[in-house]
Amino acid sequence: MKLNIAVLAGDGIGPEVTAQSIKVLKAIALEFDHSFSFKYAPVGAIAIDETGNPLPEATLEQCKNSDAILFGAIGDPKYDNDPSAKVRPEQGLLALRKSLGLYANIRPVKAYDTLLSKSPLKKDIIKGTDISIYRELTGGIYFGKKETSADGDTASDLCEYSRIEIERVAHLAFKAAQSRRKKLTLIDKANVLETSRLWRKVVKEVATNYKDIELDFLFVDNAAMQMILNPKQFDVILTENMFGDIISDEASVIGGSIGLLASASVGDKYAMFEPIHGSYPQATNKGIANPIASILSAAMLLDHFDLNDEADLIRTAVDKSLALHITTPDLNTKYDNITTSKVGDFIADFISNPKDSNHNFSNIHLGQSTII
């Protein structure tokens, strides 16, 4: 298969982790005789510095002319710490989602057996957790009308949803549940919010087309508690934009590091793949940023094009890296010589040589493997 991939590495650790994803995708292309081309474009703070616009028109056009988008991270402290800034890096990401119609964000959450001790939650609570979160991505309060009074003392953000916005992401979530454990949980605040009451009404109607799926409902405050008390109860979660943002970040503690969580943002025509973590500027260029979320996002990219064997090989390589402690410091307190690049090297090398004796645990940490 031939794929043209737009690379929007972005800010902070974005370029470092995205470089590892590209390294892995190149190994996949070589192993399976595919052709992947990568074209780079700026977004976020770096784009503001270069053009004054967090999403330059040339970047948007590059995305529209590509088969898929590989995204890094976005954000810069100089904007985070300036509440008066009119132009912000995050505006580029929101505009990208809206312009490309990326209305559904899919975030897998998994508890890896080799990392159960890394989570602040008890092992018996998280073991076996496997959740897929479907978050509506282009509506709600993030995209509603925003106003501040002339005196600066009052502000408002409008949360608004339409039937079609709810239906289209609901259908994706129900179809995903059919290939999993056949359970879908809608998270809302229908006891207070009119938008949530519309969500509940529309999702119940959509559910009549999926009679094999068990549908239940949780208010978002209870869901936040249940995610900590009993995450294994969840299979597919469906929710609106802001609730999904919060719940999926909370779920990152299950795996032990936000550096493990990948995501796909999809629409009817375009698709983008990115780790859920931020730009983590404190770690930039230090070789300590965890690239696994970005690499797993690349696996989701392959899944999107039905390259499932290729995607599974990446996941197997990731599992092997975790089992052998070929991980960055957020997950690895035993070894201090494993850098961002070395994790990418290992996973790419495993793809090319899955049975190579150089994957012997001792040799790797002694630096005798060809991959380190």
Coordinates of C-alpha atoms in Angstrom, one line a residue:
M1 CA 0.0 0.0 0.0
K2 CA 1.1 3.5 -0.7
L3 CA 0.3 6.2 1.9
N4 CA 1.1 9.9 2.0
I5 CA 1.3 11.0 5.6
A6 CA 1.3 14.6 6.8
V7 CA 3.5 15.0 9.8
L8 CA 2.6 17.8 12.2
A9 CA 5.1 17.2 15.0
G10 CA 4.2 20.5 16.8
D11 CA 5.8 21.7 20.0
G12 CA 7.8 20.5 22.9
I13 CA 8.4 16.8 22.9
G14 CA 6.2 16.4 19.8
P15 CA 9.1 16.2 17.3
E16 CA 11.0 13.7 19.4
V17 CA 8.2 11.2 19.9
T18 CA 6.9 11.6 16.3
A19 CA 10.4 10.8 15.0
Q20 CA 10.1 7.4 16.7
S21 CA 6.7 6.7 15.1
I22 CA 8.1 7.5 11.7
K23 CA 11.1 5.2 12.5
V24 CA 8.6 2.4 13.3
L25 CA 6.4 3.1 10.3
K26 CA 9.5 2.9 8.0
A27 CA 10.3 -0.5 9.5
I28 CA 6.8 -1.6 8.8
A29 CA 6.9 -0.4 5.2
L30 CA 10.2 -2.3 4.6
E31 CA 9.0 -5.5 6.2
F32 CA 5.6 -5.5 4.5
D33 CA 6.6 -3.9 1.2
H34 CA 4.5 -0.8 1.6
S35 CA 5.4 2.8 0.5
F36 CA 4.9 5.5 3.1
S37 CA 5.9 9.1 2.4
F38 CA 6.1 11.8 5.0
K39 CA 5.6 15.5 4.5
Y40 CA 6.2 17.9 7.4
A41 CA 4.2 21.0 8.3
P42 CA 4.2 23.4 11.3
V43 CA 1.4 23.7 13.8
G44 CA 1.0 25.3 17.2
A45 CA 3.5 27.6 18.9
I46 CA 6.2 26.9 16.3
A47 CA 3.7 27.9 13.6
I48 CA 2.8 31.1 15.5
D49 CA 6.5 32.0 15.7
E50 CA 6.9 31.4 11.9
T51 CA 3.7 32.8 10.5
G52 CA 1.6 34.3 13.3
N53 CA -1.0 31.6 12.8
P54 CA -1.2 28.3 14.8
L55 CA -2.7 26.6 11.8
P56 CA -1.2 28.1 8.6
E57 CA -3.2 27.6 5.4
A58 CA -0.3 25.7 3.9
T59 CA -0.4 23.2 6.8
L60 CA -4.2 22.7 6.4
E61 CA -3.8 22.1 2.7
Q62 CA -1.0 19.6 3.3
C63 CA -3.4 17.7 5.6
K64 CA -6.2 17.8 3.1
N65 CA -3.9 16.4 0.4
S66 CA -2.6 13.5 2.5
D67 CA -4.1 10.1 3.3
A68 CA -3.6 10.5 7.0
I69 CA -2.1 12.9 9.6
L70 CA 0.5 12.0 12.3
F71 CA 0.3 14.6 15.0
G72 CA 2.8 15.2 17.8
A73 CA 2.0 17.6 20.6
I74 CA 1.0 21.3 21.0
G75 CA 1.5 24.0 23.5
D76 CA 4.1 26.4 24.9
P77 CA 4.5 27.9 28.5
K78 CA 4.8 31.4 27.1
Y79 CA 1.2 31.2 26.0
D80 CA 0.0 29.1 29.0
N81 CA 1.2 31.7 31.4
D82 CA -0.3 34.7 29.5
P83 CA -4.1 34.8 29.9
S84 CA -4.3 37.9 27.7
A85 CA -2.8 36.1 24.6
K86 CA -5.3 36.4 21.7
V87 CA -3.5 33.7 19.6
R88 CA -2.7 30.4 21.3
P89 CA -1.2 27.1 20.0
E90 CA -4.3 25.1 21.0
Q91 CA -6.4 27.1 18.6
G92 CA -4.5 25.4 15.8
L93 CA -5.5 22.0 17.0
L94 CA -9.2 23.0 17.5
A95 CA -9.2 24.6 14.0
L96 CA -7.7 21.5 12.5
R97 CA -10.3 19.3 14.0
K98 CA -13.1 21.6 12.8
S99 CA -11.7 22.2 9.3
L100 CA -11.2 18.5 8.7
G101 CA -14.5 17.4 10.3
L102 CA -12.7 15.1 12.8
Y103 CA -15.8 14.6 14.9
A104 CA -14.8 11.4 16.8
N105 CA -11.8 10.8 19.0
I106 CA -11.0 7.2 19.9
R107 CA -8.8 6.6 22.9
P108 CA -7.9 3.0 23.9
V109 CA -7.1 2.5 27.6
K110 CA -5.3 -0.7 28.6
A111 CA -3.7 -2.1 31.8
Y112 CA -0.5 -3.8 30.8
D113 CA 0.3 -6.7 33.1
T114 CA 4.0 -5.8 33.2
L115 CA 3.2 -2.3 34.4
L116 CA 0.5 -2.9 37.0
S117 CA 2.8 -1.7 39.7
K118 CA 3.3 1.6 38.0
S119 CA -0.3 2.7 38.5
P120 CA -1.2 4.5 41.7
L121 CA -4.3 2.2 41.7
K122 CA -4.3 -1.2 43.2
K123 CA -3.3 -4.1 40.9
D124 CA -6.5 -6.1 41.6
I125 CA -8.6 -3.1 40.6
I126 CA -6.9 -2.4 37.2
K127 CA -5.8 -5.8 36.1
G128 CA -7.7 -6.7 32.9
T129 CA -8.9 -3.2 32.2
D130 CA -9.5 -2.7 28.4
I131 CA -11.6 0.4 27.5
S132 CA -12.3 2.2 24.3
I133 CA -13.4 5.8 24.8
Y134 CA -15.4 7.6 22.0
R135 CA -15.4 11.3 22.5
E136 CA -17.3 13.8 20.4
L137 CA -14.7 16.2 19.1
T138 CA -16.0 19.1 17.2
G139 CA -19.0 20.3 19.2
G140 CA -19.9 21.3 22.7
I141 CA -18.5 24.0 25.0
Y142 CA -15.0 24.0 23.3
F143 CA -16.5 25.2 20.1
G144 CA -19.5 27.3 21.4
K145 CA -19.7 31.1 21.4
K146 CA -17.4 32.7 23.9
E147 CA -18.0 36.1 25.4
T148 CA -16.3 38.3 28.0
S149 CA -18.0 41.5 29.2
A150 CA -16.6 44.9 28.5
D151 CA -15.4 45.3 32.1
G152 CA -13.8 41.9 32.1
D153 CA -15.8 40.7 35.1
T154 CA -18.2 38.3 33.4
A155 CA -17.5 35.5 30.9
S156 CA -19.5 32.8 29.2
D157 CA -19.0 29.7 27.0
L158 CA -21.9 28.2 25.1
C159 CA -22.4 24.5 25.1
E160 CA -24.5 23.4 22.2
Y161 CA -25.1 20.1 20.4
S162 CA -27.3 19.0 17.5
R163 CA -28.8 15.6 16.8
I164 CA -26.5 14.9 13.9
E165 CA -23.4 15.6 15.9
I166 CA -24.5 13.0 18.5
E167 CA -25.8 10.4 16.0
R168 CA -22.7 10.1 13.9
V169 CA -20.3 9.5 16.8
A170 CA -22.8 7.3 18.6
H171 CA -23.0 5.0 15.5
L172 CA -19.2 4.6 15.5
A173 CA -19.2 3.8 19.2
F174 CA -22.0 1.2 18.9
K175 CA -20.2 -0.5 16.0
A176 CA -17.0 -0.6 18.0
A177 CA -18.9 -2.3 20.9
Q178 CA -20.1 -5.0 18.5
S179 CA -16.6 -6.1 18.0
R180 CA -15.7 -6.0 21.7
R181 CA -17.6 -7.1 24.8
K182 CA -20.9 -5.6 23.5
K183 CA -21.4 -3.0 26.2
L184 CA -21.6 0.8 25.8
T185 CA -21.8 3.4 28.6
L186 CA -23.0 6.9 27.9
I187 CA -21.4 9.5 30.3
D188 CA -23.4 12.7 30.6
K189 CA -24.9 15.1 33.2
A190 CA -28.6 14.6 32.2
N191 CA -29.8 15.5 35.7
V192 CA -28.6 19.1 35.1
L193 CA -27.8 19.9 31.5
E194 CA -30.2 20.2 28.5
T195 CA -27.4 19.1 26.1
S196 CA -26.9 15.9 28.1
R197 CA -30.7 15.2 28.0
L198 CA -30.5 15.5 24.2
W199 CA -27.5 13.2 24.2
R200 CA -29.4 10.6 26.2
K201 CA -32.5 10.9 24.1
V202 CA -30.6 10.5 20.8
V203 CA -28.3 7.7 22.0
K204 CA -31.4 5.7 23.1
E205 CA -32.8 6.1 19.7
V206 CA -29.6 5.0 18.0
A207 CA -29.4 2.0 20.3
T208 CA -32.5 0.5 18.7
N209 CA -30.3 -0.3 15.7
Y210 CA -27.9 -2.3 17.9
K211 CA -30.0 -4.7 19.9
D212 CA -27.0 -6.8 20.7
I213 CA -25.4 -4.0 22.7
E214 CA -26.0 -3.5 26.4
L215 CA -26.5 0.3 27.0
D216 CA -26.1 2.0 30.3
F217 CA -25.7 5.5 31.6
L218 CA -23.6 7.3 34.2
F219 CA -23.5 10.9 35.3
V220 CA -20.0 12.3 34.7
D221 CA -19.3 12.8 38.4
N222 CA -20.1 9.2 39.2
A223 CA -18.2 8.0 36.1
A224 CA -15.1 9.8 37.3
M225 CA -15.4 7.9 40.6
Q226 CA -16.1 4.5 39.0
M227 CA -13.1 4.9 36.7
I228 CA -11.0 4.7 39.9
L229 CA -13.1 2.2 41.8
N230 CA -13.8 -0.3 39.1
P231 CA -12.5 0.5 35.6
K232 CA -13.0 -3.1 34.4
Q233 CA -16.7 -2.5 34.3
F234 CA -16.3 -0.3 31.2
D235 CA -16.0 -1.6 27.6
V236 CA -16.9 1.3 25.2
I237 CA -17.5 4.7 26.7
L238 CA -19.3 7.4 24.7
T239 CA -19.4 11.0 25.8
E240 CA -19.4 14.6 24.8
N241 CA -16.3 16.8 24.1
M242 CA -15.4 18.2 27.5
F243 CA -16.4 15.2 29.6
G244 CA -14.4 13.0 27.2
D245 CA -11.3 15.2 27.6
I246 CA -11.4 14.9 31.3
I247 CA -12.4 11.2 31.7
S248 CA -9.8 10.0 29.2
D249 CA -7.0 11.9 30.9
E250 CA -8.2 10.5 34.2
A251 CA -8.1 7.0 32.7
S252 CA -4.4 7.4 31.9
V253 CA -3.5 6.6 35.5
I254 CA -4.7 3.0 34.9
G255 CA -1.7 2.3 32.6
G256 CA 0.8 4.0 34.8
S257 CA 1.8 6.8 32.4
I258 CA 0.0 9.2 30.1
G259 CA 2.9 8.4 27.7
L260 CA 1.1 5.1 26.8
L261 CA -2.2 6.5 25.6
A262 CA -2.7 6.8 21.8
S263 CA -5.7 8.3 20.0
A264 CA -7.3 8.6 16.6
S265 CA -9.5 11.5 15.5
V266 CA -11.6 10.5 12.6
G267 CA -14.3 12.0 10.3
D268 CA -16.0 11.0 7.1
K269 CA -13.0 11.9 5.0
Y270 CA -9.9 12.6 7.1
A271 CA -8.2 11.0 10.0
M272 CA -5.5 12.1 12.4
F273 CA -3.4 10.0 14.9
E274 CA -1.8 11.4 18.0
P275 CA -0.7 10.7 21.6
I276 CA -3.0 12.2 24.2
H277 CA -0.2 13.8 26.2
G278 CA 0.8 17.5 25.9
S279 CA 4.0 19.1 24.8
Y280 CA 5.8 18.5 28.1
P281 CA 8.3 21.4 27.5
Q282 CA 10.3 20.5 30.6
A283 CA 11.4 17.3 28.9
T284 CA 12.2 18.7 25.5
N285 CA 15.4 17.5 24.0
K286 CA 16.4 15.5 27.1
G287 CA 15.7 12.1 25.7
I288 CA 13.2 11.2 28.5
A289 CA 9.9 11.6 26.7
N290 CA 8.0 8.4 26.4
P291 CA 7.3 7.7 22.6
I292 CA 5.0 4.7 23.1
A293 CA 1.8 6.6 22.9
S294 CA 2.9 8.1 19.6
I295 CA 4.0 4.7 18.3
L296 CA 0.7 3.2 19.3
S297 CA -1.0 6.0 17.5
A298 CA 0.9 4.9 14.4
A299 CA -0.5 1.4 14.9
M300 CA -4.0 3.0 15.0
L301 CA -3.2 4.7 11.7
L302 CA -2.4 1.3 10.2
D303 CA -5.6 -0.1 11.6
H304 CA -7.5 2.7 9.9
F305 CA -6.3 1.4 6.5
D306 CA -7.1 -2.3 7.5
L307 CA -3.3 -3.0 7.8
N308 CA -4.1 -5.1 10.9
D309 CA -1.2 -7.5 10.8
E310 CA 1.2 -4.6 10.6
A311 CA -0.6 -2.8 13.5
D312 CA -0.5 -6.0 15.6
L313 CA 3.2 -6.3 15.0
I314 CA 3.8 -2.8 16.4
R315 CA 1.7 -3.7 19.5
T316 CA 3.6 -6.9 20.0
A317 CA 6.9 -5.0 19.7
V318 CA 5.6 -2.5 22.3
D319 CA 4.6 -5.3 24.6
K320 CA 8.1 -6.7 24.3
S321 CA 9.7 -3.4 25.0
L322 CA 7.6 -3.1 28.2
A323 CA 8.4 -6.7 29.3
L324 CA 12.2 -6.0 28.8
H325 CA 12.1 -2.6 30.5
I326 CA 13.1 -0.9 27.3
T327 CA 11.2 2.2 28.5
T328 CA 11.8 5.8 29.4
P329 CA 12.2 7.0 33.0
D330 CA 8.5 7.5 33.6
L331 CA 8.1 3.7 33.6
N332 CA 11.7 2.6 34.3
T333 CA 13.3 3.1 37.7
K334 CA 15.7 0.2 37.2
Y335 CA 17.7 1.4 34.2
D336 CA 18.6 5.0 33.5
N337 CA 20.2 4.6 30.0
I338 CA 17.0 4.1 28.0
T339 CA 16.3 7.2 26.0
T340 CA 13.4 8.2 23.7
S341 CA 15.4 7.3 20.7
K342 CA 16.5 3.9 22.1
V343 CA 12.8 2.9 22.7
G344 CA 12.1 3.7 19.0
D345 CA 15.2 1.8 17.9
F346 CA 14.2 -1.3 19.8
I347 CA 10.6 -1.4 18.5
A348 CA 11.7 -0.7 14.9
D349 CA 14.4 -3.4 15.2
F350 CA 11.9 -5.9 16.7
I351 CA 9.7 -5.4 13.7
S352 CA 12.5 -6.2 11.4
N353 CA 13.9 -9.1 13.5
P354 CA 11.2 -10.4 15.8
K355 CA 13.1 -13.6 16.5
D356 CA 16.6 -12.1 16.7
S357 CA 18.7 -13.4 19.6
N358 CA 19.8 -9.8 20.2
H359 CA 16.5 -9.3 22.1
N360 CA 18.0 -11.2 25.0
F361 CA 17.3 -9.2 28.1
S362 CA 20.8 -9.1 29.5
N363 CA 22.5 -8.1 26.2
I364 CA 20.1 -5.2 25.7
H365 CA 20.9 -3.6 29.1
L366 CA 24.6 -4.3 28.7
G367 CA 24.5 -2.4 25.5
Q368 CA 25.4 -5.4 23.4
S369 CA 22.3 -5.4 21.3
T370 CA 22.5 -3.8 17.9
I371 CA 19.6 -1.7 18.7
I372 CA 21.1 0.3 21.5

